[in-house]
Tab-separated table of N, CA and C in Angstrom:
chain	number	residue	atom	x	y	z
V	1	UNK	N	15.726	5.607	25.590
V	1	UNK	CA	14.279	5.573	25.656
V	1	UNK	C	13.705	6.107	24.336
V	2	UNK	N	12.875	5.500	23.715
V	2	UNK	CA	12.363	5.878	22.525
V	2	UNK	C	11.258	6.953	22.748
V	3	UNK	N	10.879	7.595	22.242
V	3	UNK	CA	9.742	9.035	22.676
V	3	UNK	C	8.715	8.313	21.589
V	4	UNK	N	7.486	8.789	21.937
V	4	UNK	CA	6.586	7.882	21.374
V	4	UNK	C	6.102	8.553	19.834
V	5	UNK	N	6.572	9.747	19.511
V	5	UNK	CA	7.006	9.965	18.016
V	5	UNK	C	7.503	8.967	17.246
V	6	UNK	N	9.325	8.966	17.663
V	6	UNK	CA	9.653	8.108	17.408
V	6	UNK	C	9.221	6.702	17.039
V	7	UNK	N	8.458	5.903	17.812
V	7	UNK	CA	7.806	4.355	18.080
V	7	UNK	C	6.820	4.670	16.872
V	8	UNK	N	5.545	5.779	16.576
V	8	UNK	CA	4.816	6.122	15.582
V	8	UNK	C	5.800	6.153	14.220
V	9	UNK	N	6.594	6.388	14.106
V	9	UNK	CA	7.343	6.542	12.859
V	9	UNK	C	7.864	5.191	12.745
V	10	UNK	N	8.316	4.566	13.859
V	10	UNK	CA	8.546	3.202	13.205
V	10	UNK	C	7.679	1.963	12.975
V	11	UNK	N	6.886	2.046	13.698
V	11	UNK	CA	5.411	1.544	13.418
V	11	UNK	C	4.965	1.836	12.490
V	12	UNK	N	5.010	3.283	11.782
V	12	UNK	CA	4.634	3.494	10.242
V	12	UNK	C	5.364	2.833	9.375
V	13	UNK	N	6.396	2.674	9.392
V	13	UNK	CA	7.874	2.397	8.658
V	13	UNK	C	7.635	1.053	8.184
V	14	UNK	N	7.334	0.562	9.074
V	14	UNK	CA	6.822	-1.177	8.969
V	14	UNK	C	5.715	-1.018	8.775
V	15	UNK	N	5.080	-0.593	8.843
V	15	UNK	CA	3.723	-0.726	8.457
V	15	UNK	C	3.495	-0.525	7.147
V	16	UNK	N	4.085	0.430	6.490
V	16	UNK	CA	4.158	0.543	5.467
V	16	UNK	C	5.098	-0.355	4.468
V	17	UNK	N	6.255	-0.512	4.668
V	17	UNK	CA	6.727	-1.539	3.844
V	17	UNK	C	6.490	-3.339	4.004
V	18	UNK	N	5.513	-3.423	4.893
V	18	UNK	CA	4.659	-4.571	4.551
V	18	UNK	C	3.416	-4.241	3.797
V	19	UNK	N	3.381	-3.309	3.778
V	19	UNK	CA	1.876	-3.116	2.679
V	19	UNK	C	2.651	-3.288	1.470
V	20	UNK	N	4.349	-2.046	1.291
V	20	UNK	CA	5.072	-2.357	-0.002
V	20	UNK	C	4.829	-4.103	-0.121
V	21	UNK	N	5.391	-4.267	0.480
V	21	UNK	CA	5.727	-6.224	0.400
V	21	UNK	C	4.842	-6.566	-0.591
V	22	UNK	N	3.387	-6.496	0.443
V	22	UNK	CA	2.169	-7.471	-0.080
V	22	UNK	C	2.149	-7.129	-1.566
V	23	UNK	N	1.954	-5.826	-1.798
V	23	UNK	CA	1.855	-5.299	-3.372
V	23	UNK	C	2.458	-5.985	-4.473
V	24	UNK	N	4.100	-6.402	-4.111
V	24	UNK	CA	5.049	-6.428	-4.759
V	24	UNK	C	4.665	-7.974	-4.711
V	25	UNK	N	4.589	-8.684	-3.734
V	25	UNK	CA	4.590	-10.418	-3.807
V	25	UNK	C	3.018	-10.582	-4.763
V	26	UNK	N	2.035	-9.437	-4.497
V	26	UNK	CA	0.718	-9.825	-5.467
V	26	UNK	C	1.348	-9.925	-6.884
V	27	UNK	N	1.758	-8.950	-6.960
V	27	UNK	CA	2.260	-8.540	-8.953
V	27	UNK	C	2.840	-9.763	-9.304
V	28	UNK	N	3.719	-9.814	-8.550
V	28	UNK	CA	4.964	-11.402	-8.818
V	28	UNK	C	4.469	-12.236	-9.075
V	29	UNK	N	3.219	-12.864	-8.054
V	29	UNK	CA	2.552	-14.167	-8.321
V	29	UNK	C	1.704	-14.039	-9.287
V	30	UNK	N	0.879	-13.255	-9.659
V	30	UNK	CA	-0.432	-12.964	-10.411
V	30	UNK	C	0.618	-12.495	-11.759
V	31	UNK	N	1.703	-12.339	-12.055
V	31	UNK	CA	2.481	-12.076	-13.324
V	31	UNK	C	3.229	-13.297	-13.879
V	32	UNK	N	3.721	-14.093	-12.763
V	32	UNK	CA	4.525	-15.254	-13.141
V	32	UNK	C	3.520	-16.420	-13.238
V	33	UNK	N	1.949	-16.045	-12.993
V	33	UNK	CA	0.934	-17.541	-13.222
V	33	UNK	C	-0.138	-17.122	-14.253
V	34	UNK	N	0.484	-15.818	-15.154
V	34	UNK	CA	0.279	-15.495	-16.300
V	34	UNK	C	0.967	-15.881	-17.430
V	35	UNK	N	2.579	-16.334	-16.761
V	35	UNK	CA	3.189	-16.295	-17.519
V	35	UNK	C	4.248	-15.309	-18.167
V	36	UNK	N	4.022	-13.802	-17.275
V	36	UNK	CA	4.570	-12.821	-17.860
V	36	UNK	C	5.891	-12.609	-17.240
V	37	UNK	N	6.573	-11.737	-17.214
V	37	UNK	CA	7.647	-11.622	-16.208
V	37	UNK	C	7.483	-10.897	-14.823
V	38	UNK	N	8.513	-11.431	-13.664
V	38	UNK	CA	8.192	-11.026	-12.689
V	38	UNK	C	7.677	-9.618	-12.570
V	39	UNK	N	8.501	-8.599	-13.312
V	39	UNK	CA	8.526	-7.657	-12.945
V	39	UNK	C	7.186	-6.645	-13.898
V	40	UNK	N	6.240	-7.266	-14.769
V	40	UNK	CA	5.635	-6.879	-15.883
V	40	UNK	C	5.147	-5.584	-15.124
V	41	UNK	N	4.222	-5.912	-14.171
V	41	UNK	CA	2.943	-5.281	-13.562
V	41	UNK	C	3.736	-3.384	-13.134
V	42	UNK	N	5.330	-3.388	-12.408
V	42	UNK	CA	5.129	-2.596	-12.002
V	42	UNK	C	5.999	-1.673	-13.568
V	43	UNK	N	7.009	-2.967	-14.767
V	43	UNK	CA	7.209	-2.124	-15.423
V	43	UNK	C	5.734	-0.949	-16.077
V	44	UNK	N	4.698	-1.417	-16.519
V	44	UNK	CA	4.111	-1.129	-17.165
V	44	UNK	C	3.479	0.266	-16.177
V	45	UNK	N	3.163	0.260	-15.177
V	45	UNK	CA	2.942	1.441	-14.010
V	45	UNK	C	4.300	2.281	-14.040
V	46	UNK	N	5.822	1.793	-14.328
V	46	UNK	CA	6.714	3.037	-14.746
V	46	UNK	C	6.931	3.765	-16.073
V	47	UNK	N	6.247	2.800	-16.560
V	47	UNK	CA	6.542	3.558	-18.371
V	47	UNK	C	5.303	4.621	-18.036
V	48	UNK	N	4.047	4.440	-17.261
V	48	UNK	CA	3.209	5.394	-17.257
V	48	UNK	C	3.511	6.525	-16.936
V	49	UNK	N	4.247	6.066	-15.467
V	49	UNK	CA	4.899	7.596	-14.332
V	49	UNK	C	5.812	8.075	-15.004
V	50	UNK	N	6.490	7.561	-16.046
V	50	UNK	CA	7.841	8.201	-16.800
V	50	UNK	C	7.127	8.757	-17.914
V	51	UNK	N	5.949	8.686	-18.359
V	51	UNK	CA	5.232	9.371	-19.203
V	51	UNK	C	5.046	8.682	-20.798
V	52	UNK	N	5.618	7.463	-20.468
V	52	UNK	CA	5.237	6.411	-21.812
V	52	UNK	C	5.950	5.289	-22.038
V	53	UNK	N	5.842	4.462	-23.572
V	53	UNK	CA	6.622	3.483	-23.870
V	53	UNK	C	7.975	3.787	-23.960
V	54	UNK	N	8.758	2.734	-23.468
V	54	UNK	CA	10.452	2.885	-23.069
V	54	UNK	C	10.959	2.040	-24.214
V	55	UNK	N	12.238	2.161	-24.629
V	55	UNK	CA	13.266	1.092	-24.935
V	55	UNK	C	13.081	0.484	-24.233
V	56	UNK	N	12.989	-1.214	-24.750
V	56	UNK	CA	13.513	-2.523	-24.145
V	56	UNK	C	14.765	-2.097	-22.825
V	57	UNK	N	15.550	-1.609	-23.601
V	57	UNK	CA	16.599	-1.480	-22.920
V	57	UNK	C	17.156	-0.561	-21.638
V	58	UNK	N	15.988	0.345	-21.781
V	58	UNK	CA	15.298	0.948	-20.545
V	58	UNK	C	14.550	0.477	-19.662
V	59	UNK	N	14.289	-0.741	-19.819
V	59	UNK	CA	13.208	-1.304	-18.829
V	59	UNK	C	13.265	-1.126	-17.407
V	60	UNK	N	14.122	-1.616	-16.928
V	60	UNK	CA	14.809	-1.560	-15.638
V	60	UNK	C	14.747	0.321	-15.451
V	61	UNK	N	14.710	1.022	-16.023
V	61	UNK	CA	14.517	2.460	-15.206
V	61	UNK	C	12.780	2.472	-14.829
V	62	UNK	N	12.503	2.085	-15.704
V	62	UNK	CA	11.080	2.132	-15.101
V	62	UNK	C	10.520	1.312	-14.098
V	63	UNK	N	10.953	-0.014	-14.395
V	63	UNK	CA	10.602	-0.783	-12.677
V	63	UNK	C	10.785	-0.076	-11.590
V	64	UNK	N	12.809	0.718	-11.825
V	64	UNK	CA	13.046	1.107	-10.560
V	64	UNK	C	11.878	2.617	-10.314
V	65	UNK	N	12.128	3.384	-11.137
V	65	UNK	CA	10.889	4.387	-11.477
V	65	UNK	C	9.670	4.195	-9.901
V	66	UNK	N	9.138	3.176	-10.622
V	66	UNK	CA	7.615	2.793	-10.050
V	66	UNK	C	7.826	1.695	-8.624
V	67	UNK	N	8.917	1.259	-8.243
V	67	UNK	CA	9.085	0.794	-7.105
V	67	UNK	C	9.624	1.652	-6.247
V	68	UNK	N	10.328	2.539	-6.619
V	68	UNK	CA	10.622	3.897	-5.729
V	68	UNK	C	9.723	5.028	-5.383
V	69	UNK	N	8.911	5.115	-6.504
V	69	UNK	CA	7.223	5.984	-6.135
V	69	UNK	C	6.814	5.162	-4.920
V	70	UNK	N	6.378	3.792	-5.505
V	70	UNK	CA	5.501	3.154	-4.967
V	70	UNK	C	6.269	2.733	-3.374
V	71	UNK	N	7.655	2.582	-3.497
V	71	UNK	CA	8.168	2.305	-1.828
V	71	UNK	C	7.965	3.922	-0.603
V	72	UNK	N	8.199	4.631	-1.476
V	72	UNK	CA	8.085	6.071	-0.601
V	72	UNK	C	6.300	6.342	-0.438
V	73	UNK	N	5.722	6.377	-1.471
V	73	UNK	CA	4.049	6.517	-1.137
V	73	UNK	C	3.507	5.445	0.137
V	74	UNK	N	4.031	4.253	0.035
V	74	UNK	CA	3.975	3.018	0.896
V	74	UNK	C	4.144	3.409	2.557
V	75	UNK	N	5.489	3.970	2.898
V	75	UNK	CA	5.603	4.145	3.954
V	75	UNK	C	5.070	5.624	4.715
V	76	UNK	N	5.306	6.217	3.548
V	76	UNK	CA	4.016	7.589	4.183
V	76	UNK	C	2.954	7.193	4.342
V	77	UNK	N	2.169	6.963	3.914
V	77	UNK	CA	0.743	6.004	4.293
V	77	UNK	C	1.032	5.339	5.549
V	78	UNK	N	1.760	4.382	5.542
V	78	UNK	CA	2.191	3.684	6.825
V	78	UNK	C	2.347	4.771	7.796
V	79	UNK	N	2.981	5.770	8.076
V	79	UNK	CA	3.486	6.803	9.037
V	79	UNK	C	2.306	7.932	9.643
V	80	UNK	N	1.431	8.057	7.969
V	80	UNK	CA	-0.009	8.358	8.469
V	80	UNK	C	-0.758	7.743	9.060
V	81	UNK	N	-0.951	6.488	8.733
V	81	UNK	CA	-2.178	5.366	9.598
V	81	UNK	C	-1.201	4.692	10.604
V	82	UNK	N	0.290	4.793	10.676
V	82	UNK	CA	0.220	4.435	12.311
V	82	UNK	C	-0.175	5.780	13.455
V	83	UNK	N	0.352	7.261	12.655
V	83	UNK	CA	-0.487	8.373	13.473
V	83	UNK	C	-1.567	8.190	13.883
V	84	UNK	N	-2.497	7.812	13.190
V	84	UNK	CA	-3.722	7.529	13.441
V	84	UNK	C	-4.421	6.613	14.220
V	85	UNK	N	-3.188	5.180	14.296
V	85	UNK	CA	-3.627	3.995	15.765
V	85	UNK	C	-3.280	4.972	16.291
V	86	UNK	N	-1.904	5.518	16.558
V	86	UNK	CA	-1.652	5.770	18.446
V	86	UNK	C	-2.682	7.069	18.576
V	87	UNK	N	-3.202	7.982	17.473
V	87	UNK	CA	-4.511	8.555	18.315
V	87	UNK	C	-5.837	7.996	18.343
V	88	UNK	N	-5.725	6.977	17.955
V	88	UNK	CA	-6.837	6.151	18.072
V	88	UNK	C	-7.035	5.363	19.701
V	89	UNK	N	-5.531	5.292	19.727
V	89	UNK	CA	-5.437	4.796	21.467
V	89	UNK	C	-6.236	5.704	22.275
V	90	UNK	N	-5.886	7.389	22.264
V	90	UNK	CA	-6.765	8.059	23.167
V	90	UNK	C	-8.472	8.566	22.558
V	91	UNK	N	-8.777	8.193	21.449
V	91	UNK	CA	-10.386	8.434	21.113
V	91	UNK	C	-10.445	7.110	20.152
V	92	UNK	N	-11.372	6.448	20.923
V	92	UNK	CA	-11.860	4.691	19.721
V	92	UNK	C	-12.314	5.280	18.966
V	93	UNK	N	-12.982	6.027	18.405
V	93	UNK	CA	-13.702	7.158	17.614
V	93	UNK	C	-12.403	7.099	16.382
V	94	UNK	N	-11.574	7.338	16.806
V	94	UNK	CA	-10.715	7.554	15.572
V	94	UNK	C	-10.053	6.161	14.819
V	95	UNK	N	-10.580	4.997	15.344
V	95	UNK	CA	-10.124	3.966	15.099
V	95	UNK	C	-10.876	3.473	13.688
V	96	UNK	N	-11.851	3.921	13.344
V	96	UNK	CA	-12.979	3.459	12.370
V	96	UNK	C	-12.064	4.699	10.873
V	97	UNK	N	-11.695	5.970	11.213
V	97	UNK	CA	-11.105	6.688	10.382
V	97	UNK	C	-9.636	6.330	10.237
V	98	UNK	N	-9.362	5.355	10.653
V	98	UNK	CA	-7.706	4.690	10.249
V	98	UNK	C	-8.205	3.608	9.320
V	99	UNK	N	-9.133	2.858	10.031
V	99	UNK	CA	-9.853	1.476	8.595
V	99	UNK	C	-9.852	2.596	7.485
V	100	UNK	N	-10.846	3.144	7.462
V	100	UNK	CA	-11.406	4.091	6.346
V	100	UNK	C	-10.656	4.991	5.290
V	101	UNK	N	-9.315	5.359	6.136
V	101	UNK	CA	-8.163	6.011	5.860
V	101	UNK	C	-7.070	5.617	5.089
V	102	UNK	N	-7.092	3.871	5.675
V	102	UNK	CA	-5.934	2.979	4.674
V	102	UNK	C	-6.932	2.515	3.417
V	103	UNK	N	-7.868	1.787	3.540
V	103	UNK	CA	-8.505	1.764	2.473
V	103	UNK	C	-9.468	2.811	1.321
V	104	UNK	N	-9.584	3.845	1.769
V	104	UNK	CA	-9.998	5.115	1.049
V	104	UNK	C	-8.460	5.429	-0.159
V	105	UNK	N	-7.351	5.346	0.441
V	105	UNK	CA	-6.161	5.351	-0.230
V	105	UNK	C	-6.039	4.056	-1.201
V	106	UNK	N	-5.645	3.209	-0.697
V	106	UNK	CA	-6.121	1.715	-1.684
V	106	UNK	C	-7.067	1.696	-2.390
V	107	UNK	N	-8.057	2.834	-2.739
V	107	UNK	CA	-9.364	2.546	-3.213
V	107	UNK	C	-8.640	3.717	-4.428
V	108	UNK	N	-8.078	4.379	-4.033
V	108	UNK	CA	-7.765	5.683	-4.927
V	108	UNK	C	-6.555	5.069	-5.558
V	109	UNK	N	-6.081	4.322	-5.292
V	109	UNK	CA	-4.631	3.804	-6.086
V	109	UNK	C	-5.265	3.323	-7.601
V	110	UNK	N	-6.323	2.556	-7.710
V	110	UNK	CA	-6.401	2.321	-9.207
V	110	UNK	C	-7.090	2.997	-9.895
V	111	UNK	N	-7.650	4.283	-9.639
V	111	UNK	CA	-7.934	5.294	-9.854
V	111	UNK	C	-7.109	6.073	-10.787
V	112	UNK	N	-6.310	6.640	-9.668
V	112	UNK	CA	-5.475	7.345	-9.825
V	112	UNK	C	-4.129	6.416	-11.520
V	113	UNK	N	-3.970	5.086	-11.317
V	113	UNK	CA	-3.434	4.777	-12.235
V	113	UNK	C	-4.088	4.821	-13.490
V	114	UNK	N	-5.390	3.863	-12.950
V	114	UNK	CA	-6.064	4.232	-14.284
V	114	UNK	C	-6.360	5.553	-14.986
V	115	UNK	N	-6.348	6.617	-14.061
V	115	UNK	CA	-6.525	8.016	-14.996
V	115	UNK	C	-4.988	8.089	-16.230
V	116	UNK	N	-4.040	7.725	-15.198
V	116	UNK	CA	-2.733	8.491	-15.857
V	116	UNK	C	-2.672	7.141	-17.102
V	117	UNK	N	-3.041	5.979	-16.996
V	117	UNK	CA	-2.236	4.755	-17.631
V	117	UNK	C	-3.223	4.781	-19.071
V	118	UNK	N	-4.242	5.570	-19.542
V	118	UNK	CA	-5.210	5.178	-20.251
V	118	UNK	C	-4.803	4.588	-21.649
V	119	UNK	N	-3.612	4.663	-21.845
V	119	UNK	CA	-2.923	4.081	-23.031
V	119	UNK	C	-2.623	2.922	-22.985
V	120	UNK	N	-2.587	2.610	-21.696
V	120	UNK	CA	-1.881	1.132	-20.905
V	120	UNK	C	-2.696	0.170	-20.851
V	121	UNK	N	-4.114	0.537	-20.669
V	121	UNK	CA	-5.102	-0.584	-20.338
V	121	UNK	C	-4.689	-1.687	-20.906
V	122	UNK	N	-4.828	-2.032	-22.019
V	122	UNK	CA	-4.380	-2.993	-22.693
V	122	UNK	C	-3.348	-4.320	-22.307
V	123	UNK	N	-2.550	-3.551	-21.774
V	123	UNK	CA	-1.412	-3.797	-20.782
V	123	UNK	C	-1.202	-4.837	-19.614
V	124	UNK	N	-2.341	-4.283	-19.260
V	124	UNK	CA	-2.694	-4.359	-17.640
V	124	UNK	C	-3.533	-4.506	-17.135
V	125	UNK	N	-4.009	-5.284	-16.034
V	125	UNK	CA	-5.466	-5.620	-15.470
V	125	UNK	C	-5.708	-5.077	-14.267
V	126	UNK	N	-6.827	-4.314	-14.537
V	126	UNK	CA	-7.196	-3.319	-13.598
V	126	UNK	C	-7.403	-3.737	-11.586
V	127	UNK	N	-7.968	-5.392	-12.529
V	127	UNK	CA	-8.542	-5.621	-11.456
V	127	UNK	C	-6.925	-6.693	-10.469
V	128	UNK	N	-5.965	-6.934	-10.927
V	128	UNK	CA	-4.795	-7.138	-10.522
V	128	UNK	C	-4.059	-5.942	-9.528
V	129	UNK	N	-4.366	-4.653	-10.425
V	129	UNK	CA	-4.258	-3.533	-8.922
V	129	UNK	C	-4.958	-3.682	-8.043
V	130	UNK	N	-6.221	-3.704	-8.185
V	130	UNK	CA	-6.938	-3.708	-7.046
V	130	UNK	C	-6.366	-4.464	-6.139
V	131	UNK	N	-6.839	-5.947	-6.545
V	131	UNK	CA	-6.337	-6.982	-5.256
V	131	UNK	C	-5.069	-6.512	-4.595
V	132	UNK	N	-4.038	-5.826	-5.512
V	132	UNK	CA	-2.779	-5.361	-4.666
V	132	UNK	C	-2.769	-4.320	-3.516
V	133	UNK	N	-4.038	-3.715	-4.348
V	133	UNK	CA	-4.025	-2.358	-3.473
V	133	UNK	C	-5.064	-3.009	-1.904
V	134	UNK	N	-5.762	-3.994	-2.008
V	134	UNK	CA	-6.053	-5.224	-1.001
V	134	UNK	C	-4.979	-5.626	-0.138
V	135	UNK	N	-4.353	-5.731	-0.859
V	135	UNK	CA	-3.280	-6.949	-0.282
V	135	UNK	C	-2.253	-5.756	0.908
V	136	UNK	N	-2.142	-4.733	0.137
V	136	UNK	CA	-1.597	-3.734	0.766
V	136	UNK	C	-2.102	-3.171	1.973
V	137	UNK	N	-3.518	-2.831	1.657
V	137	UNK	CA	-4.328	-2.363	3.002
V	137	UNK	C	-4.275	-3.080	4.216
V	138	UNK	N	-4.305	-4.497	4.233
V	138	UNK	CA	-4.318	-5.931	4.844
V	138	UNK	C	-2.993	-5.875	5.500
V	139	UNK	N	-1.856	-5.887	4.726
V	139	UNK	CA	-0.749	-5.933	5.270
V	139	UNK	C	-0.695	-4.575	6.648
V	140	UNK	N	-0.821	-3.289	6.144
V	140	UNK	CA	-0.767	-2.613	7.047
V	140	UNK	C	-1.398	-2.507	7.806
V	141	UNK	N	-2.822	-2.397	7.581
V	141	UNK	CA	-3.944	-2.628	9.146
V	141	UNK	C	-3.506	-4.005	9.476
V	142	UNK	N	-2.854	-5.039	9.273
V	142	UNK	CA	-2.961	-5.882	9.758
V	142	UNK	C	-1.777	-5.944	10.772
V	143	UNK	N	-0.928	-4.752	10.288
V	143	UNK	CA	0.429	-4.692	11.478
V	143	UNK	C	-0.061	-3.875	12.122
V	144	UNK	N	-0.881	-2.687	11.995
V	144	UNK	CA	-0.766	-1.882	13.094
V	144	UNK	C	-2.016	-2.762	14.235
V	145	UNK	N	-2.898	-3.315	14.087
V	145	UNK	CA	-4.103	-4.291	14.614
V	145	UNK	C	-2.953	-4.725	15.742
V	146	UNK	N	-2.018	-5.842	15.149
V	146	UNK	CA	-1.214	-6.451	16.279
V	146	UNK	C	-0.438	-5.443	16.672
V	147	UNK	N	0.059	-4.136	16.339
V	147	UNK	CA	1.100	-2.963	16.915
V	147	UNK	C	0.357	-2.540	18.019
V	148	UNK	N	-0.942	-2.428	17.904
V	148	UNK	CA	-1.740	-1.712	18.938
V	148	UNK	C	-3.332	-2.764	19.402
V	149	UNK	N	-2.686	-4.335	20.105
V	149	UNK	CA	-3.480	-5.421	20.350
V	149	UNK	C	-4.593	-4.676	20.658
V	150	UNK	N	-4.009	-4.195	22.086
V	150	UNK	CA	-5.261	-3.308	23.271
V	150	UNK	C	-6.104	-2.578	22.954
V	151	UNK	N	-5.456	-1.862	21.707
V	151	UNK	CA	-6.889	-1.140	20.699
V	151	UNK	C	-7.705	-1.988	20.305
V	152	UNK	N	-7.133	-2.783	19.806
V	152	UNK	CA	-8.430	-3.616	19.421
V	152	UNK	C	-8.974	-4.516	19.963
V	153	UNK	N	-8.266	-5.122	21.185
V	153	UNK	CA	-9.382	-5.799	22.113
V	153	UNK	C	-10.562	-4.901	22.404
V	154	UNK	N	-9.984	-3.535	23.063
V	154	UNK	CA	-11.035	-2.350	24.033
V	154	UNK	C	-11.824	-2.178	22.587
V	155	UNK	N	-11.709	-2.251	21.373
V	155	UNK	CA	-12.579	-1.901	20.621
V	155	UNK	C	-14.220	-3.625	20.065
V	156	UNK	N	-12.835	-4.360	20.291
V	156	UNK	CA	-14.490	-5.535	20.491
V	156	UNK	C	-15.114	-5.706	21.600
V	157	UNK	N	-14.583	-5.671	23.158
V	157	UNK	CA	-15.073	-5.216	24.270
V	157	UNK	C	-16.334	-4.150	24.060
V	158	UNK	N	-15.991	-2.803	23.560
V	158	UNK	CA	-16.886	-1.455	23.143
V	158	UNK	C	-18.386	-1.970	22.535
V	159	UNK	N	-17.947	-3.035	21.599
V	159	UNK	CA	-18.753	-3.420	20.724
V	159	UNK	C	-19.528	-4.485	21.245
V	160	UNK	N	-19.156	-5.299	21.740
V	160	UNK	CA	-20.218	-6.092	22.809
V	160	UNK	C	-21.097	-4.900	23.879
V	161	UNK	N	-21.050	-4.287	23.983
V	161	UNK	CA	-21.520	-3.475	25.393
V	161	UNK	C	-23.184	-3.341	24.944
């Protein structure tokens, strides 16, 4: 029998590495219909977190660098905002601070890069995070939405009343 901790942690788990997903399939497409290489978007976010320009021949530490930040930040988020459906199950009240919660974070992601990357701009298009950090929010409210249907029926039900 799973204890409903448990079920919250894996509901985060997935929840979160489909937000990873979305991120990672945005960069890919929006890098390879640039023309650049698959991996441009998140090298240039690891040379930042590693604290600058790399050897060529370093490249690959920094992808992995910034896909390992970015996979662990991913599923904590996920583990937080699925906490937040299953207490959203017992107060609808808290259902509006899980929207607010995944995207308040997505809103702070290019923020937060852009503070550290300011050498990078050049680099990189600001507005290419964003949509990721979109694409990300989407993915996860969009699993926990179907993780927890009944929440959100009883919450358009609420809303008709």
């Amino acid at each position: 029998m799973v204890t409903q901790r448990a079920q919250v942690i894996r509901e985060g788990l997935v929840a979160g590495l489909l937000g990873y997903i979305a991120v990672a399939a945005v960069f890919v497409i929006l890098n390879v219909a640039q023309g650049l290489s698959p991996v441009h978007t998140p090298h240039v976010l690891g040379e930042a977190l590693l604290g600058g320009w790399m050897d060529p021949l370093e490249a690959w530490t920094a992808v992995i660098a910034f896909n390992g930040v970015h996979l662990l930040a991913t599923l904590l988020l996920g583990i937080a905002a699925a906490f937040l459906a299953a207490r959203a199950e017992l107060d609808h009240g808290l259902a509006m601070g899980l929207v607010f919660f995944v995207l308040a974070i997505g809103g702070f992601v290019p923020i937060f890069f852009g503070a550290i990357t300011v050498e990078f701009l050049h680099a990189l298009q600001w507005s290419e995070v964003l949509i990721g950090s979109v694409a990300g929010a989407v993915g996860t409210l969009g699993y926990l939405a179907w993780a927890h249907r009944a929440l959100v029926l009883d919450l358009f039900e609420e809303a008709e009343v």
